[in-house]
XYZ file of C-alpha atoms in Angstrom:
666
model
C -54.577 32.140 -70.734
C -55.531 33.670 -67.432
C -58.016 30.839 -66.890
C -55.315 28.237 -67.472
C -52.973 30.000 -65.024
C -55.721 30.070 -62.457
C -56.457 26.355 -62.899
C -52.758 25.564 -62.560
C -52.628 27.561 -59.317
C -55.538 25.540 -57.965
C -53.751 22.332 -58.845
C -50.581 23.519 -57.138
C -52.525 24.459 -54.030
C -54.318 21.114 -54.111
C -51.042 19.186 -54.404
C -49.461 21.300 -51.689
C -52.430 20.696 -49.463
C -52.196 16.972 -50.126
C -48.492 16.997 -49.311
C -49.269 18.934 -46.139
C -51.871 16.369 -45.131
C -49.429 13.536 -45.804
C -46.770 15.317 -43.762
C -49.218 15.793 -40.932
C -50.163 12.107 -41.124
C -46.468 11.113 -41.002
C -45.876 13.417 -38.038
C -48.971 12.027 -36.331
C -47.889 8.435 -36.960
C -44.339 9.097 -35.804
C -45.658 10.767 -32.686
C -48.000 7.860 -32.040
C -45.200 5.330 -32.546
C -42.902 7.359 -30.308
C -45.278 8.158 -27.493
C -48.208 5.737 -27.709
C -46.902 2.554 -29.367
C -43.235 3.099 -28.598
C -43.071 0.678 -25.709
C -44.590 -2.105 -27.813
C -42.129 -1.656 -30.687
C -39.150 -1.261 -28.382
C -40.158 -4.507 -26.693
C -40.599 -6.219 -30.072
C -37.169 -5.062 -31.215
C -35.610 -6.237 -27.983
C -37.232 -9.655 -28.323
C -35.743 -10.067 -31.780
C -32.257 -8.891 -30.861
C -32.021 -9.627 -27.121
C -32.834 -12.977 -25.500
C -32.489 -14.537 -22.072
C -30.333 -17.657 -22.079
C -30.318 -20.277 -19.318
C -26.998 -20.946 -17.611
C -27.325 -24.586 -16.469
C -26.304 -25.346 -12.912
C -23.797 -28.139 -12.359
C -25.605 -31.129 -10.892
C -24.221 -32.538 -7.660
C -22.529 -35.923 -7.426
C -23.664 -38.978 -5.493
C -20.950 -40.667 -3.424
C -20.724 -43.940 -1.571
C -19.955 -43.943 2.136
C -16.253 -44.555 1.379
C -16.022 -41.641 -1.072
C -16.338 -43.518 -4.367
C -18.395 -41.899 -7.099
C -21.788 -43.507 -7.687
C -23.208 -40.898 -10.073
C -21.679 -37.869 -11.763
C -22.355 -35.572 -14.707
C -19.973 -35.515 -17.648
C -20.055 -33.722 -21.014
C -21.056 -35.741 -24.049
C -20.317 -34.516 -27.576
C -21.898 -35.006 -30.993
C -19.763 -33.831 -33.928
C -21.214 -32.799 -37.296
C -19.587 -31.393 -40.439
C -20.646 -28.292 -42.375
C -19.281 -29.277 -45.803
C -20.037 -25.823 -47.273
C -17.988 -23.846 -44.748
C -14.397 -24.762 -45.831
C -12.913 -23.177 -48.938
C -12.354 -25.585 -51.824
C -8.577 -25.352 -51.540
C -8.652 -25.990 -47.786
C -10.977 -28.956 -48.233
C -8.899 -30.563 -50.986
C -5.685 -30.032 -49.031
C -6.921 -31.534 -45.733
C -9.663 -34.067 -46.530
C -7.277 -37.043 -46.814
C -5.550 -36.215 -43.524
C -8.917 -35.738 -41.804
C -10.137 -39.123 -43.092
C -6.965 -40.829 -41.828
C -7.304 -39.237 -38.384
C -10.990 -40.155 -38.110
C -10.145 -43.728 -39.078
C -7.586 -44.063 -36.267
C -9.952 -42.574 -33.694
C -13.329 -44.012 -34.707
C -12.286 -47.346 -36.203
C -13.750 -47.370 -39.713
C -11.472 -47.442 -42.800
C -9.948 -44.188 -43.998
C -11.492 -44.776 -47.430
C -14.956 -44.780 -45.847
C -14.495 -41.354 -44.253
C -12.778 -39.981 -47.355
C -15.739 -41.028 -49.500
C -18.337 -39.742 -47.040
C -16.637 -36.351 -46.612
C -16.369 -35.802 -50.356
C -19.980 -36.871 -50.842
C -21.118 -34.399 -48.165
C -19.045 -31.651 -49.825
C -20.484 -32.383 -53.272
C -24.057 -32.447 -51.931
C -23.487 -29.242 -49.933
C -24.508 -31.049 -46.754
C -24.288 -28.547 -43.901
C -25.105 -30.998 -41.098
C -23.376 -34.320 -41.776
C -23.122 -36.557 -38.673
C -19.544 -37.674 -38.007
C -19.634 -39.064 -34.471
C -21.688 -39.000 -31.306
C -21.233 -39.966 -27.677
C -17.669 -38.631 -27.538
C -15.942 -37.816 -24.261
C -14.218 -34.525 -23.557
C -10.813 -36.022 -24.387
C -12.034 -37.340 -27.734
C -13.622 -33.991 -28.529
C -10.404 -32.114 -27.749
C -8.460 -34.573 -29.883
C -10.886 -34.155 -32.788
C -10.343 -30.401 -32.785
C -6.664 -30.955 -33.649
C -7.410 -32.993 -36.803
C -6.590 -31.569 -40.265
C -9.237 -29.096 -41.517
C -10.953 -28.968 -38.130
C -7.872 -27.232 -36.696
C -8.679 -24.225 -38.916
C -11.530 -23.269 -36.606
C -15.314 -23.476 -36.656
C -15.957 -21.247 -39.665
C -13.026 -22.282 -41.843
C -12.988 -25.959 -40.880
C -16.735 -26.652 -40.693
C -16.713 -28.581 -37.416
C -20.061 -28.309 -35.623
C -20.133 -29.295 -31.943
C -23.232 -30.222 -29.976
C -22.668 -30.664 -26.257
C -24.970 -32.103 -23.648
C -24.433 -33.281 -20.103
C -25.144 -36.923 -19.341
C -25.397 -38.721 -16.020
C -22.988 -41.626 -15.626
C -22.566 -44.363 -12.999
C -18.839 -45.129 -12.614
C -19.541 -48.457 -10.873
C -21.766 -49.616 -13.733
C -25.076 -51.409 -13.217
C -24.484 -52.240 -9.556
C -27.140 -50.575 -7.324
C -28.419 -48.793 -10.432
C -32.055 -48.877 -9.308
C -31.304 -47.386 -5.896
C -29.017 -44.683 -7.305
C -31.871 -44.033 -9.694
C -32.402 -41.449 -12.410
C -34.275 -38.297 -13.385
C -35.782 -37.940 -16.843
C -38.370 -36.088 -18.912
C -41.309 -38.097 -20.229
C -42.472 -37.682 -23.863
C -45.353 -35.536 -22.587
C -42.889 -33.178 -20.897
C -43.483 -34.357 -17.322
C -40.537 -34.991 -15.034
C -40.118 -38.510 -13.718
C -37.493 -40.475 -11.863
C -36.534 -43.097 -9.321
C -34.150 -43.689 -6.448
C -31.778 -41.210 -4.846
C -31.477 -39.114 -8.030
C -35.209 -38.392 -7.967
C -35.883 -38.284 -4.229
C -33.009 -35.881 -3.529
C -33.270 -33.822 -6.746
C -33.951 -30.583 -4.882
C -30.421 -30.843 -3.466
C -28.678 -32.382 -6.483
C -30.034 -30.164 -9.257
C -29.137 -26.728 -7.934
C -30.685 -23.654 -9.589
C -30.122 -22.564 -13.182
C -28.828 -19.075 -13.852
C -29.839 -16.529 -16.508
C -27.973 -14.138 -18.777
C -29.241 -11.737 -21.457
C -27.525 -11.815 -24.857
C -27.727 -9.478 -27.829
C -27.679 -10.721 -31.410
C -24.690 -9.520 -33.410
C -23.159 -10.298 -36.808
C -23.216 -13.805 -38.281
C -26.019 -14.918 -36.014
C -23.903 -14.867 -32.880
C -25.002 -13.680 -29.469
C -23.011 -11.430 -27.153
C -23.684 -11.476 -23.380
C -25.131 -8.305 -21.884
C -23.864 -7.909 -18.349
C -26.598 -6.155 -16.408
C -28.597 -6.356 -13.202
C -30.850 -9.014 -14.721
C -28.022 -11.549 -14.856
C -28.470 -14.420 -12.371
C -25.566 -16.730 -11.576
C -26.329 -20.471 -11.401
C -26.193 -22.231 -8.051
C -24.505 -25.615 -8.313
C -26.244 -28.637 -6.841
C -25.112 -30.167 -3.583
C -23.407 -33.546 -3.305
C -25.313 -36.448 -1.767
C -23.357 -38.861 0.417
C -25.105 -42.221 0.423
C -24.712 -44.973 2.988
C -23.785 -47.525 0.299
C -20.404 -49.222 0.722
C -19.031 -50.103 -2.725
C -17.151 -53.154 -1.450
C -20.166 -54.664 0.335
C -22.413 -53.679 -2.564
C -20.203 -55.557 -5.003
C -20.258 -58.669 -2.789
C -24.041 -58.580 -2.355
C -24.746 -57.971 -6.043
C -22.657 -60.865 -7.310
C -23.758 -63.254 -4.552
C -27.402 -62.648 -5.462
C -26.727 -62.794 -9.201
C -24.952 -66.154 -8.885
C -27.881 -67.719 -7.030
C -30.525 -66.278 -9.354
C -28.680 -67.722 -12.337
C -28.237 -71.086 -10.610
C -31.958 -71.432 -9.869
C -33.158 -69.577 -12.975
C -35.306 -67.461 -10.653
C -37.652 -64.703 -11.791
C -36.285 -61.979 -9.522
C -34.742 -61.343 -6.158
C -33.315 -58.783 -3.787
C -30.726 -58.500 -1.047
C -30.186 -55.756 1.540
C -27.315 -55.405 3.992
C -27.886 -52.932 6.824
C -25.701 -51.633 9.626
C -27.333 -52.816 12.835
C -27.064 -49.802 15.119
C -27.496 -46.950 12.624
C -29.849 -48.416 10.014
C -27.417 -47.394 7.265
C -28.061 -49.516 4.184
C -24.595 -50.641 3.086
C -25.769 -52.648 0.069
C -28.990 -53.171 -1.834
C -29.413 -55.168 -5.015
C -32.625 -55.804 -6.965
C -32.331 -58.078 -9.985
C -35.044 -59.170 -12.414
C -34.789 -61.688 -15.240
C -34.989 -60.517 -18.853
C -36.353 -62.578 -21.749
C -32.841 -63.591 -22.773
C -32.125 -64.964 -19.296
C -29.875 -62.114 -18.166
C -30.519 -60.140 -14.976
C -30.715 -56.403 -14.530
C -32.038 -53.788 -12.097
C -35.481 -52.533 -13.020
C -37.710 -52.648 -9.910
C -36.700 -51.871 -6.342
C -38.198 -55.086 -4.971
C -36.788 -54.553 -1.473
C -38.711 -51.289 -1.152
C -41.768 -51.803 -3.358
C -42.738 -55.488 -3.204
C -45.136 -56.233 -0.354
C -46.103 -59.909 -0.150
C -46.840 -62.743 2.275
C -43.515 -63.476 4.003
C -44.147 -67.042 5.156
C -42.009 -68.448 7.961
C -39.831 -65.381 8.520
C -42.958 -63.815 10.083
C -42.827 -66.418 12.869
C -40.417 -64.137 14.705
C -43.473 -61.993 15.524
C -45.098 -65.068 17.144
C -42.060 -65.792 19.299
C -41.666 -62.184 20.455
C -45.366 -61.819 21.306
C -45.685 -65.148 23.138
C -42.578 -64.551 25.247
C -43.090 -60.863 25.942
C -46.765 -61.302 26.843
C -45.746 -64.113 29.222
C -48.028 -66.577 27.459
C -45.494 -69.383 27.245
C -41.784 -70.013 27.586
C -39.410 -71.414 24.983
C -39.375 -74.740 26.865
C -43.130 -75.375 26.685
C -43.892 -78.546 24.735
C -46.381 -78.780 21.848
C -47.580 -81.815 19.926
C -47.115 -81.351 16.180
C -49.970 -83.846 15.680
C -48.460 -85.766 12.833
C -47.600 -82.598 10.980
C -51.195 -81.550 10.254
C -53.896 -79.643 12.123
C -57.221 -78.210 10.947
C -58.855 -74.844 11.644
C -62.322 -74.079 10.276
C -61.920 -76.752 7.626
C -58.524 -75.438 6.474
C -55.388 -77.512 7.026
C -52.051 -76.299 8.361
C -49.201 -78.667 7.452
C -45.536 -78.993 8.276
C -43.035 -79.262 5.439
C -41.676 -82.371 7.174
C -44.117 -85.170 6.472
C -45.359 -86.766 9.686
C -44.457 -83.736 11.782
C -41.934 -83.557 14.607
C -43.737 -85.314 17.445
C -43.763 -83.477 20.758
C -41.219 -80.666 20.805
C -40.596 -77.420 22.656
C -41.635 -74.039 21.301
C -37.976 -73.134 20.750
C -37.350 -76.334 18.804
C -40.538 -75.775 16.838
C -39.196 -72.395 15.748
C -35.766 -73.819 14.928
C -37.226 -76.437 12.575
C -39.914 -73.975 11.391
C -42.851 -76.163 12.420
C -46.067 -74.555 11.206
C -48.215 -76.722 13.474
C -46.300 -75.810 16.641
C -46.218 -72.050 16.054
C -49.828 -71.877 14.892
C -50.996 -73.864 17.924
C -49.025 -71.637 20.288
C -50.498 -68.441 18.853
C -54.056 -69.701 18.415
C -54.355 -71.272 21.880
C -53.077 -68.139 23.615
C -54.798 -65.409 21.574
C -58.013 -66.980 20.193
C -60.135 -65.326 22.886
C -58.538 -61.950 22.306
C -56.903 -61.824 18.847
C -56.713 -58.043 19.115
C -53.980 -58.466 21.744
C -51.811 -60.262 19.190
C -52.578 -57.834 16.374
C -51.954 -54.812 18.608
C -48.523 -56.241 19.389
C -47.767 -56.287 15.626
C -49.066 -52.735 15.235
C -46.936 -51.458 18.128
C -43.878 -52.919 16.434
C -44.676 -50.699 13.456
C -45.298 -53.468 10.911
C -48.772 -52.165 10.019
C -47.558 -49.042 8.227
C -44.886 -48.166 5.650
C -41.393 -47.320 6.846
C -41.648 -43.866 5.269
C -38.645 -44.276 2.984
C -37.669 -41.354 0.731
C -38.416 -43.330 -2.442
C -41.719 -43.251 -4.281
C -43.601 -46.505 -4.673
C -42.895 -47.999 -1.252
C -44.989 -51.129 -0.800
C -47.900 -50.948 1.639
C -48.072 -53.564 4.386
C -51.294 -55.317 5.300
C -52.096 -56.602 8.770
C -55.756 -57.757 9.133
C -57.591 -56.200 12.054
C -60.214 -57.995 14.193
C -63.723 -56.718 13.504
C -62.812 -55.224 10.150
C -63.668 -56.507 6.679
C -61.657 -59.609 5.772
C -61.224 -60.858 9.327
C -62.371 -64.451 9.836
C -61.759 -67.456 12.040
C -58.705 -68.520 10.059
C -57.101 -65.047 10.121
C -55.245 -65.614 13.402
C -53.811 -69.099 12.658
C -52.917 -68.022 9.132
C -51.052 -64.947 10.428
C -49.075 -67.186 12.781
C -47.147 -68.746 9.904
C -46.883 -65.718 7.642
C -50.016 -65.872 5.481
C -52.886 -63.414 5.210
C -50.391 -60.646 6.015
C -48.193 -58.645 3.687
C -44.905 -56.826 4.351
C -41.925 -55.640 2.311
C -38.450 -57.194 2.586
C -37.167 -54.015 4.246
C -39.897 -54.197 6.908
C -38.930 -57.786 7.695
C -35.285 -56.752 7.852
C -36.108 -53.870 10.226
C -37.811 -56.361 12.578
C -34.858 -58.769 12.695
C -32.440 -55.874 12.938
C -34.312 -54.715 16.053
C -33.511 -58.033 17.771
C -29.860 -57.664 16.740
C -29.983 -54.076 18.070
C -31.222 -55.117 21.535
C -34.868 -54.279 20.834
C -34.459 -50.856 19.229
C -36.079 -50.732 15.778
C -34.434 -48.206 13.459
C -35.489 -46.946 10.060
C -33.359 -47.989 7.061
C -31.350 -44.976 5.838
C -29.915 -44.597 2.342
C -28.377 -41.101 2.562
C -26.187 -39.917 5.430
C -25.663 -36.259 4.513
C -25.896 -33.479 1.950
C -22.665 -31.558 1.369
C -21.473 -28.417 -0.364
C -17.744 -28.986 -0.714
C -16.478 -29.028 2.885
C -19.737 -27.822 4.393
C -22.487 -30.141 5.604
C -25.874 -28.786 4.518
C -27.982 -31.495 6.085
C -27.234 -34.608 8.103
C -29.503 -37.641 8.356
C -29.150 -39.143 11.792
C -30.479 -42.443 13.073
C -34.279 -42.554 13.124
C -35.869 -44.743 15.757
C -39.168 -46.364 14.790
C -39.669 -48.124 18.100
C -37.244 -47.682 21.030
C -38.163 -51.087 22.503
C -40.141 -53.723 20.633
C -39.819 -56.125 23.562
C -38.014 -56.640 26.854
C -34.301 -57.370 27.085
C -35.103 -60.802 28.496
C -37.152 -61.599 25.396
C -34.404 -60.253 23.126
C -31.883 -62.535 24.794
C -34.067 -65.630 24.394
C -34.984 -64.839 20.785
C -31.321 -64.268 19.845
C -30.420 -67.689 21.235
C -33.200 -69.375 19.237
C -32.165 -67.557 16.026
C -28.586 -68.758 16.541
C -29.845 -72.322 16.936
C -31.756 -72.071 13.647
C -28.333 -71.889 11.974
C -26.580 -74.306 14.313
C -29.145 -77.122 14.362
C -32.334 -75.970 12.661
C -33.509 -75.322 9.098
C -30.395 -73.222 8.456
C -27.899 -75.858 9.607
C -26.450 -76.174 6.084
C -25.133 -72.645 6.538
C -23.427 -73.288 9.871
C -19.701 -72.745 10.228
C -17.795 -73.308 13.471
C -15.453 -70.485 12.436
C -18.107 -67.874 11.893
C -21.326 -67.098 13.797
C -24.654 -66.181 12.185
C -28.244 -66.003 13.393
C -31.418 -65.891 11.352
C -34.530 -67.557 10.001
C -35.380 -69.363 6.800
C -38.616 -68.724 4.933
C -40.395 -70.541 2.121
C -43.698 -68.941 1.133
C -46.253 -69.867 -1.498
C -47.144 -66.865 -3.645
C -50.336 -66.477 -5.687
C -51.697 -69.750 -4.254
C -55.247 -68.345 -4.410
C -55.000 -68.172 -8.215
C -54.558 -71.906 -8.629
C -51.718 -74.345 -9.069
C -50.572 -72.918 -12.415
C -50.140 -69.395 -10.993
C -48.631 -70.404 -7.642
C -44.861 -70.181 -7.112
C -42.414 -70.072 -4.192
C -40.548 -67.180 -2.615
C -37.445 -68.321 -0.733
C -35.914 -66.106 1.918
C -33.365 -65.884 4.672
C -33.059 -63.001 7.122
C -30.772 -62.533 10.092
C -27.641 -60.877 11.409
C -23.923 -61.475 11.931
C -21.769 -62.025 13.909
C -24.409 -63.420 16.220
C -22.613 -62.500 19.472
C -21.998 -58.838 18.563
C -24.163 -58.121 15.504
C -22.753 -55.497 13.155
C -24.847 -56.170 10.075
C -28.308 -57.508 9.387
C -29.230 -58.913 6.002
C -32.255 -60.195 4.101
C -32.287 -62.238 0.900
C -35.498 -62.945 -1.025
C -35.606 -64.998 -4.239
C -38.874 -65.239 -6.156
C -39.908 -68.135 -8.362
C -36.833 -70.391 -8.320
C -37.043 -73.159 -10.876
C -38.363 -76.084 -8.818
C -37.320 -78.575 -11.484
C -33.749 -77.267 -11.250
C -33.253 -78.244 -7.622
C -35.466 -77.199 -4.727
C -37.125 -74.051 -3.455
C -36.460 -73.942 0.302
C -35.102 -70.773 1.865
C -32.071 -72.536 3.351
C -30.998 -73.800 -0.071
C -31.927 -70.869 -2.332
C -31.578 -67.698 -0.236
C -29.369 -68.944 2.621
C -26.152 -69.356 0.588
C -26.363 -65.722 -0.517
C -26.555 -64.617 3.125
C -23.617 -66.831 4.098
C -21.471 -65.717 1.149
C -21.997 -62.061 2.032
C -21.272 -62.574 5.732
C -18.122 -64.615 5.160
C -16.698 -62.285 2.541
C -17.230 -59.228 4.713
C -15.620 -60.721 7.800
C -13.161 -63.290 6.517
C -11.997 -62.142 3.082
C -12.051 -58.395 3.702
C -9.268 -56.309 5.281
C -9.705 -55.590 8.960
C -10.063 -51.876 8.348
C -11.724 -49.831 5.652
C -10.014 -46.580 4.755
C -12.527 -43.774 4.324
C -11.756 -41.082 1.806
C -11.724 -37.483 2.996
C -14.852 -35.890 1.569
C -13.991 -32.470 2.999
C -11.457 -31.682 0.300
C -12.683 -28.950 -2.038
C -12.941 -30.295 -5.572
C -14.261 -28.517 -8.631
C -17.323 -30.404 -9.933
C -16.135 -30.444 -13.526
C -12.748 -31.753 -12.410
C -14.487 -34.549 -10.511
C -16.301 -35.621 -13.653
C -13.220 -35.294 -15.853
C -10.940 -37.159 -13.457
C -13.243 -40.191 -13.444
C -13.751 -40.239 -17.173
C -10.293 -39.269 -18.430
C -11.380 -35.841 -19.490
C -8.865 -33.130 -18.734
C -6.320 -34.329 -16.280
C -4.168 -36.686 -18.322
C -5.409 -35.972 -21.843
C -3.298 -32.839 -21.969
C -0.238 -34.500 -20.467
C -0.965 -37.846 -22.189
C 0.631 -39.796 -19.365
C -0.461 -42.617 -17.073
C -2.245 -41.194 -14.014
C -1.403 -42.014 -10.407
C -4.091 -44.489 -9.324
C -2.793 -45.469 -5.887
C -5.441 -45.103 -3.181
C -8.248 -44.762 -5.734
C -11.322 -46.993 -5.457
C -11.003 -49.890 -7.892
C -14.247 -49.053 -9.699
C -13.116 -45.458 -10.304
C -9.696 -46.561 -11.553
C -11.249 -49.002 -14.030
C -13.598 -46.343 -15.385
C -10.758 -43.861 -15.821
C -8.412 -46.288 -17.589
C -11.030 -47.794 -19.867
C -11.997 -44.351 -21.063
C -8.327 -43.755 -21.823
C -8.596 -46.828 -24.101
C -6.364 -48.908 -21.798
C -7.227 -52.501 -20.934
C -7.299 -53.271 -17.223
C -6.503 -56.467 -15.332
C -7.592 -56.606 -11.688
C -6.139 -58.576 -8.808
C -8.175 -58.464 -5.588
C -10.851 -55.986 -4.500
C -10.971 -52.601 -2.795
C -8.587 -49.727 -3.482
C -5.540 -49.588 -5.747
C -2.383 -50.685 -3.918
C -0.051 -51.165 -6.893
C -0.138 -50.429 -10.620
C 2.036 -52.249 -13.170
C 2.773 -49.067 -15.172
C 4.150 -46.236 -13.101
C 2.562 -42.731 -13.158
C 4.056 -40.426 -15.778
C 4.671 -43.065 -18.476
C 3.545 -42.028 -21.965
C -0.001 -43.234 -22.717
C 0.717 -44.055 -26.344
C 2.993 -46.928 -25.306
C 0.509 -48.461 -22.856
C -1.998 -51.108 -23.909
C -2.742 -52.915 -20.623
C -2.325 -52.066 -16.943
C -2.568 -54.536 -14.064
C -3.952 -53.131 -10.826
C -3.451 -54.832 -7.471
C -6.261 -53.936 -5.075
C -6.514 -54.333 -1.347
């Protein structure tokens, strides 16, 4: 018995010792967790219950020079239905009313929505797609529908919001306004003003920490780590919506008429270099035209006869010849190193002056004049081109600017035919904007300025950065040469190759161009590029303009610059100075406007959805008014162009009674 008691005591001691060891191990582990591994576990717990959330910054808007919106950010909503969330009694009571409301708003039959909602409920679908691409007004209206008005958890309405970039004026100048996007591989990419000025437009995102609470929701933690977002700045472009609209439709009309492959037009303010309009249209497979490539900026090609202005400036300014010197066109054909230079007019022009040779665009006359005076020192001619700045890019803010090519004596590619070929616009390559800058310099009394697309960066009423005139070359030639060249360019329109464009009521000056493109690839690959570049009015130039049309259908009519590109130039000039009002009212951009209100006011969002009345549109740019009304589901009829002068339905009228509004613009 004593032995058994002793053995039991040993067992008790052994168990006690084991418990002691376990207790010590627990204490050791707790101490290690607390003092050694504590930081790791505290961090792990925080990561699971506390997260940093990004507070997106509001992106800045892009405005035209007259204050119209060119690009703005607006909310876009996708609505889904959690068919498990509503109680059975709530669902049965409201499903018919919800189906009826959805039918009125979204257009499909009530029976369709009724069937789909019941099917989603029966299948316990927690993520059924109801609608996407809704505006703020439509979203707010949807929240009032039966069942959904019970709230998120009782009604089952799931809202997904994202911000989208919209262009209130539509596709016009879309390529220049540009975009910013994320590629499939995650890289950022973009074009135009949106991309080039993104550091100003995008602002800086903020940050806030949130703690996870019941039902999977997150509660903000206000602490020192919170960073407020900084909204993006607004970009004020030089684009004039009225001139842009004229240029776009003038180019589109001519492209359609000649079934051309693509074309571009640029209108620039002479003294400042402000680009008031730029349109780049390419032909799709279905025959329609849209903006895809910024041809005016990116496309560097042989200009043809518009390059002859370089010849005239060089010859006159270097005192080689005068405009009155006579040249023999030699039957319209001359030969250099076995290569022929021909005039478009069969048989040539006989003996004519240099000025007349330029006016009728005689290749033989201009090539002779350049070759005879620079053949012993071609570098003198090429240096003149380089000093003008035509041998290097303009340095525009957009990526993908085309690179010019001016052959240099002594370098690879220079040959005996290089000089005569340059004289009539071949063997060289420039972009449309470079050609425009050259002609604009003549209009601007010899001062060559850089084309500018953005005038300033603003934060409400504060100017952050201003883009002033940038001078490329303060004097490309003497004032005497400028005067003579201006007179010859006027005569091109009065009695030269551009005589079809002449109007006794309106003065223009410029040069036609008809260049063969891809001629080195053979007859099947070769096509024509028709152009016209100049300025108006010719006596006191305010605007310069270039029009280039590539690959017009030669079977349709003809391909000469005066016939294909010239009418676009004339239409733009006449509309600006004969059809337009004498003054252009400029909106006050210094008024402080909340960014979200700007977006909502253009796209119907908050302002009149709550009141449900017709807004006051007087003084608003026509494009903005159309966008606002169409998003309020109101049809719009337009009379005239410009800003709203009268509206057929007075402000304050109930929206539900309005189907169509007529706007009179001025």
